[in-house]
Amino acid sequence: MLDRWCGSVGAPVVSLASPVPAQVRRLLVLSWNIGVGAGRLAAFVDLLRASAPKPASGDVGLVVLVQEAFRGGPAIPEEVPAGVDAPGAIRPDRPTPDIVEVARTLGMSLVYVPSMRNGAATSRYEREDRGNAILSTEPLTDITAFELPFAKQRRVAVAATVTIRGSGEKVRVVAAHLDTPGRGTIGQARALGEFISSAAGDVPLVLGIDTNALLGRSGAVVGQLEAILPLSPSCTRGRTGPWPFGRLDFVFTNLPAGTTTCETLTDRYGSDHVPVLLTVDW
């Protein structure tokens, strides 16, 4: 089943920009479900870059952990493999730049791994897939995709190691999106936790995730992940997604507490989820 779902999407995209030399003293890590192009990602990143306070000395770096990114065009296979019921298309606004074009416009490195097809369209200019992505102003290495156990739909987490310009400090980042509510999501959370644990070492880690967990932090899905990585208390309350109850979006990290602050933003910037912003001072 997973092989057939994989055959319905295009290949992953890894596009590494040439970093501008800098002494980065503050890293912004933004986690955001952009609603398959509804969220104005490029405009919001430009706003964040322009408005983010700079440290007393040094520059600010940015990493964006994206859920529900989309990619369109001929890179997606024309045919949907037999036995795959292509997920319904989520197209809140077309035409709009896909994640490849957004990264190119912003001049940021990109890792994009599709999880599923975005609708059953087969014409050259309507074919799309959707999944998770990492955009970064900082160099990326050790790029990994991790396929979660199949529940209702194929889900693939994406990870990379970020090396901070100037200091050489490293942090491992993961972007993930669990399936819609059901028994399978607990197994996905458990598998993701095991993947994170297996990669544990001297490099700290940040996980940005849409858990789709109706019970938020009080439920078993988030509990599986919190057993592996701490949650910042300042980013555990409040509604982040389209449903009128529960918190769906979280940022987990084992970075030292004194180096980080977390903020749940209030403007959705066109998406049906609000962004969650982690600030790291080295």
Short mmCIF file of C-alpha atoms in Angstrom, two decimals:
data_model
loop_
_atom_site.label_atom_id
_atom_site.label_comp_id
_atom_site.label_asym_id
_atom_site.label_seq_id
_atom_site.Cartn_x
_atom_site.Cartn_y
_atom_site.Cartn_z
CA MET A 1 0.00 0.00 0.00
CA LEU A 2 2.72 2.51 0.97
CA ASP A 3 4.62 1.76 -2.27
CA ARG A 4 1.54 2.55 -4.34
CA TRP A 5 0.90 5.79 -2.45
CA CYS A 6 4.56 6.69 -2.95
CA GLY A 7 4.15 6.05 -6.66
CA SER A 8 1.37 8.64 -6.86
CA VAL A 9 3.66 11.55 -5.90
CA GLY A 10 6.78 13.16 -7.30
CA ALA A 11 10.34 12.80 -6.01
CA PRO A 12 11.49 14.76 -2.93
CA VAL A 13 13.12 18.12 -3.53
CA VAL A 14 16.45 19.15 -2.00
CA SER A 15 17.60 22.61 -3.06
CA LEU A 16 20.52 24.04 -1.07
CA ALA A 17 21.14 27.76 -1.37
CA SER A 18 24.60 29.28 -0.96
CA PRO A 19 24.57 30.86 2.52
CA VAL A 20 25.72 34.44 2.95
CA PRO A 21 28.53 34.67 5.58
CA ALA A 22 27.15 35.94 8.88
CA GLN A 23 27.52 35.77 12.65
CA VAL A 24 24.14 34.39 13.65
CA ARG A 25 23.36 34.83 17.33
CA ARG A 26 19.59 34.28 17.21
CA LEU A 27 17.68 31.55 15.39
CA LEU A 28 13.95 31.76 14.68
CA VAL A 29 12.24 28.40 14.19
CA LEU A 30 8.73 28.78 12.77
CA SER A 31 6.34 25.81 12.65
CA TRP A 32 3.23 26.33 10.52
CA ASN A 33 0.56 24.36 8.70
CA ILE A 34 0.06 26.58 5.65
CA GLY A 35 -3.14 24.93 4.46
CA VAL A 36 -1.83 23.70 1.09
CA GLY A 37 -0.98 27.17 -0.13
CA ALA A 38 -3.61 29.21 1.71
CA GLY A 39 -1.05 30.60 4.14
CA ARG A 40 0.90 33.54 2.74
CA LEU A 41 4.25 31.99 3.55
CA ALA A 42 6.56 34.20 1.49
CA ALA A 43 4.89 37.42 2.67
CA PHE A 44 4.94 36.28 6.29
CA VAL A 45 8.62 35.29 6.15
CA ASP A 46 9.46 38.70 4.69
CA LEU A 47 7.49 40.33 7.53
CA LEU A 48 9.23 38.19 10.12
CA ARG A 49 12.67 38.99 8.74
CA ALA A 50 11.91 42.71 8.76
CA SER A 51 10.32 42.89 12.21
CA ALA A 52 12.20 40.31 14.30
CA PRO A 53 14.37 42.02 16.94
CA LYS A 54 18.07 41.47 16.39
CA PRO A 55 20.47 40.51 19.19
CA ALA A 56 22.85 43.15 20.49
CA SER A 57 25.57 41.82 18.21
CA GLY A 58 25.13 39.46 15.31
CA ASP A 59 22.43 38.38 12.89
CA VAL A 60 19.20 36.41 12.90
CA GLY A 61 18.77 33.07 11.13
CA LEU A 62 15.47 31.47 10.17
CA VAL A 63 14.22 27.90 9.82
CA VAL A 64 10.62 27.19 8.79
CA LEU A 65 9.05 23.79 9.50
CA VAL A 66 6.09 23.56 7.12
CA GLN A 67 3.14 21.20 7.20
CA GLU A 68 0.75 20.94 4.23
CA ALA A 69 3.13 22.41 1.69
CA PHE A 70 2.30 21.64 -1.93
CA ARG A 71 4.26 21.23 -5.16
CA GLY A 72 2.70 21.33 -8.64
CA GLY A 73 3.57 20.56 -12.24
CA PRO A 74 5.07 17.80 -14.38
CA ALA A 75 7.24 16.43 -11.54
CA ILE A 76 4.11 14.67 -10.26
CA PRO A 77 3.28 11.41 -12.10
CA GLU A 78 0.46 11.66 -14.60
CA GLU A 79 -1.20 8.43 -13.53
CA VAL A 80 -2.43 7.44 -10.08
CA PRO A 81 -1.42 3.82 -9.37
CA ALA A 82 -4.21 1.26 -9.27
CA GLY A 83 -5.53 0.70 -5.76
CA VAL A 84 -4.75 4.23 -4.57
CA ASP A 85 -7.77 6.37 -3.75
CA ALA A 86 -6.16 9.76 -4.27
CA PRO A 87 -6.95 12.17 -1.43
CA GLY A 88 -9.31 14.98 -2.32
CA ALA A 89 -7.65 18.14 -3.58
CA ILE A 90 -7.18 21.00 -1.12
CA ARG A 91 -6.80 24.08 -3.30
CA PRO A 92 -7.87 27.18 -1.37
CA ASP A 93 -6.36 29.57 -3.89
CA ARG A 94 -4.97 28.81 -7.33
CA PRO A 95 -2.79 29.87 -8.98
CA THR A 96 -0.46 30.48 -6.05
CA PRO A 97 3.28 29.74 -5.70
CA ASP A 98 4.13 26.20 -4.65
CA ILE A 99 6.77 25.46 -2.01
CA VAL A 100 9.59 25.22 -4.57
CA GLU A 101 8.80 28.67 -5.94
CA VAL A 102 8.40 30.12 -2.43
CA ALA A 103 11.86 28.89 -1.41
CA ARG A 104 13.37 30.24 -4.63
CA THR A 105 11.73 33.64 -4.07
CA LEU A 106 12.98 33.81 -0.49
CA GLY A 107 16.48 32.59 -1.38
CA MET A 108 16.26 29.84 1.26
CA SER A 109 17.39 26.23 1.18
CA LEU A 110 14.53 23.75 0.80
CA VAL A 111 13.84 20.15 1.67
CA TYR A 112 10.39 19.02 0.58
CA VAL A 113 9.07 15.46 0.88
CA PRO A 114 5.57 14.75 -0.42
CA SER A 115 3.31 12.49 1.61
CA MET A 116 0.36 12.19 -0.75
CA ARG A 117 -1.15 13.39 -3.97
CA ASN A 118 -3.25 16.55 -3.82
CA GLY A 119 -6.26 15.37 -5.80
CA ALA A 120 -6.59 13.02 -8.75
CA ALA A 121 -5.96 15.56 -11.53
CA THR A 122 -3.73 14.21 -14.31
CA SER A 123 -3.24 17.19 -16.64
CA ARG A 124 0.26 18.70 -16.69
CA TYR A 125 -0.73 21.98 -15.06
CA GLU A 126 -3.13 20.61 -12.44
CA ARG A 127 -1.09 17.76 -10.95
CA GLU A 128 -0.02 18.42 -7.35
CA ASP A 129 1.29 16.62 -4.28
CA ARG A 130 1.51 17.78 -0.66
CA GLY A 131 3.64 17.06 2.39
CA ASN A 132 6.17 18.51 4.83
CA ALA A 133 9.06 20.88 4.16
CA ILE A 134 12.01 22.61 5.78
CA LEU A 135 13.16 26.03 4.60
CA SER A 136 16.36 27.50 6.04
CA THR A 137 18.74 30.43 5.81
CA GLU A 138 21.31 28.20 7.53
CA PRO A 139 23.19 25.29 5.90
CA LEU A 140 21.39 21.94 5.96
CA THR A 141 22.99 18.48 6.18
CA ASP A 142 22.01 14.94 7.23
CA ILE A 143 18.67 15.19 5.45
CA THR A 144 16.32 12.32 6.29
CA ALA A 145 12.74 11.35 5.43
CA PHE A 146 10.86 9.02 7.79
CA GLU A 147 7.68 7.28 6.67
CA LEU A 148 5.17 6.92 9.51
CA PRO A 149 3.01 3.81 9.90
CA PHE A 150 0.06 3.94 7.51
CA ALA A 151 -3.26 4.91 9.12
CA LYS A 152 -5.73 6.72 6.85
CA GLN A 153 -3.18 8.41 4.59
CA ARG A 154 0.53 8.21 3.89
CA ARG A 155 2.52 10.56 6.16
CA VAL A 156 6.26 11.31 5.91
CA ALA A 157 8.27 13.36 8.41
CA VAL A 158 11.35 15.23 7.20
CA ALA A 159 14.48 16.02 9.24
CA ALA A 160 17.77 17.88 8.74
CA THR A 161 20.69 19.19 10.73
CA VAL A 162 21.04 22.98 10.78
CA THR A 163 24.52 24.47 11.21
CA ILE A 164 24.41 28.04 12.51
CA ARG A 165 26.53 30.43 10.45
CA GLY A 166 29.46 31.91 12.32
CA SER A 167 29.31 29.78 15.47
CA GLY A 168 29.05 26.33 13.91
CA GLU A 169 26.45 25.34 16.52
CA LYS A 170 24.13 22.58 15.33
CA VAL A 171 20.48 21.75 15.89
CA ARG A 172 18.44 18.89 14.41
CA VAL A 173 15.00 19.95 13.13
CA VAL A 174 11.99 17.79 12.22
CA ALA A 175 8.75 18.76 10.44
CA ALA A 176 5.86 16.33 10.84
CA HIS A 177 2.10 16.07 10.40
CA LEU A 178 0.11 13.20 11.90
CA ASP A 179 -3.00 11.71 10.36
CA THR A 180 -6.53 12.90 11.09
CA PRO A 181 -7.94 11.63 14.41
CA GLY A 182 -8.17 7.88 14.82
CA ARG A 183 -6.43 4.98 16.50
CA GLY A 184 -3.61 5.03 13.98
CA THR A 185 -2.32 8.42 15.10
CA ILE A 186 -1.08 7.05 18.43
CA GLY A 187 1.03 4.53 16.53
CA GLN A 188 2.35 7.30 14.29
CA ALA A 189 3.29 9.40 17.33
CA ARG A 190 4.99 6.40 18.93
CA ALA A 191 6.98 5.65 15.76
CA LEU A 192 7.99 9.30 15.41
CA GLY A 193 9.15 9.31 19.03
CA GLU A 194 11.24 6.19 18.39
CA PHE A 195 12.75 7.80 15.30
CA ILE A 196 13.69 10.89 17.32
CA SER A 197 15.12 8.77 20.13
CA SER A 198 17.23 6.75 17.72
CA ALA A 199 18.74 9.97 16.38
CA ALA A 200 19.39 11.39 19.85
CA GLY A 201 22.95 12.45 20.55
CA ASP A 202 24.86 15.58 21.40
CA VAL A 203 22.90 17.67 18.90
CA PRO A 204 19.72 19.24 20.35
CA LEU A 205 16.47 18.79 18.47
CA VAL A 206 13.38 20.83 17.56
CA LEU A 207 10.18 19.14 16.38
CA GLY A 208 7.48 21.26 14.73
CA ILE A 209 4.30 19.26 14.28
CA ASP A 210 0.60 19.38 13.53
CA THR A 211 -0.58 16.51 15.73
CA ASN A 212 -4.25 16.57 14.70
CA ALA A 213 -4.83 15.67 18.36
CA LEU A 214 -8.32 16.74 19.45
CA LEU A 215 -7.40 16.42 23.14
CA GLY A 216 -4.25 18.51 22.77
CA ARG A 217 -1.65 18.07 25.44
CA SER A 218 -3.98 16.03 27.64
CA GLY A 219 -4.29 13.22 25.07
CA ALA A 220 -2.19 10.14 24.39
CA VAL A 221 -0.90 11.36 21.02
CA VAL A 222 0.91 14.40 22.41
CA GLY A 223 1.86 12.38 25.48
CA GLN A 224 3.81 9.93 23.31
CA LEU A 225 5.95 12.80 22.01
CA GLU A 226 6.27 14.66 25.30
CA ALA A 227 7.78 11.52 26.81
CA ILE A 228 10.68 12.05 24.37
CA LEU A 229 10.96 15.85 24.09
CA PRO A 230 9.90 18.67 26.43
CA LEU A 231 7.23 21.22 25.57
CA SER A 232 7.60 24.89 26.37
CA PRO A 233 4.78 25.82 28.80
CA SER A 234 4.22 29.07 26.93
CA CYS A 235 3.29 27.15 23.77
CA THR A 236 0.90 24.51 25.10
CA ARG A 237 -2.31 26.50 25.49
CA GLY A 238 -4.79 28.04 23.08
CA ARG A 239 -6.43 26.87 19.88
CA THR A 240 -4.17 26.76 16.82
CA GLY A 241 -6.21 24.94 14.19
CA PRO A 242 -9.60 25.13 12.51
CA TRP A 243 -11.52 23.09 15.06
CA PRO A 244 -13.21 24.94 17.96
CA PHE A 245 -11.49 22.88 20.63
CA GLY A 246 -8.07 21.51 21.40
CA ARG A 247 -4.57 22.57 20.38
CA LEU A 248 -3.19 20.82 17.33
CA ASP A 249 0.20 22.48 16.71
CA PHE A 250 3.22 22.14 18.97
CA VAL A 251 6.94 22.81 19.07
CA PHE A 252 8.96 20.33 21.13
CA THR A 253 12.63 20.89 21.94
CA ASN A 254 15.39 19.73 24.27
CA LEU A 255 17.38 22.94 23.81
CA PRO A 256 18.28 24.44 27.20
CA ALA A 257 15.25 26.27 28.60
CA GLY A 258 17.22 29.45 29.23
CA THR A 259 18.06 29.79 25.54
CA THR A 260 14.53 29.59 24.10
CA THR A 261 11.24 31.45 24.13
CA CYS A 262 8.07 30.23 22.43
CA GLU A 263 5.13 32.23 21.11
CA THR A 264 1.82 31.20 19.59
CA LEU A 265 0.94 33.89 17.08
CA THR A 266 -2.61 35.16 16.60
CA ASP A 267 -2.86 36.01 12.89
CA ARG A 268 -3.41 33.03 10.56
CA TYR A 269 -2.04 34.90 7.52
CA GLY A 270 -4.54 33.13 5.27
CA SER A 271 -4.09 29.59 6.62
CA ASP A 272 -6.51 27.74 8.89
CA HIS A 273 -3.69 27.32 11.45
CA VAL A 274 -1.70 29.94 13.33
CA PRO A 275 2.12 29.82 13.28
CA VAL A 276 4.13 28.84 16.35
CA LEU A 277 7.48 30.62 16.76
CA LEU A 278 10.47 29.42 18.77
CA THR A 279 13.31 31.90 19.34
CA VAL A 280 16.75 30.49 20.20
CA ASP A 281 19.57 32.70 21.49
CA TRP A 282 23.00 31.12 21.38
#
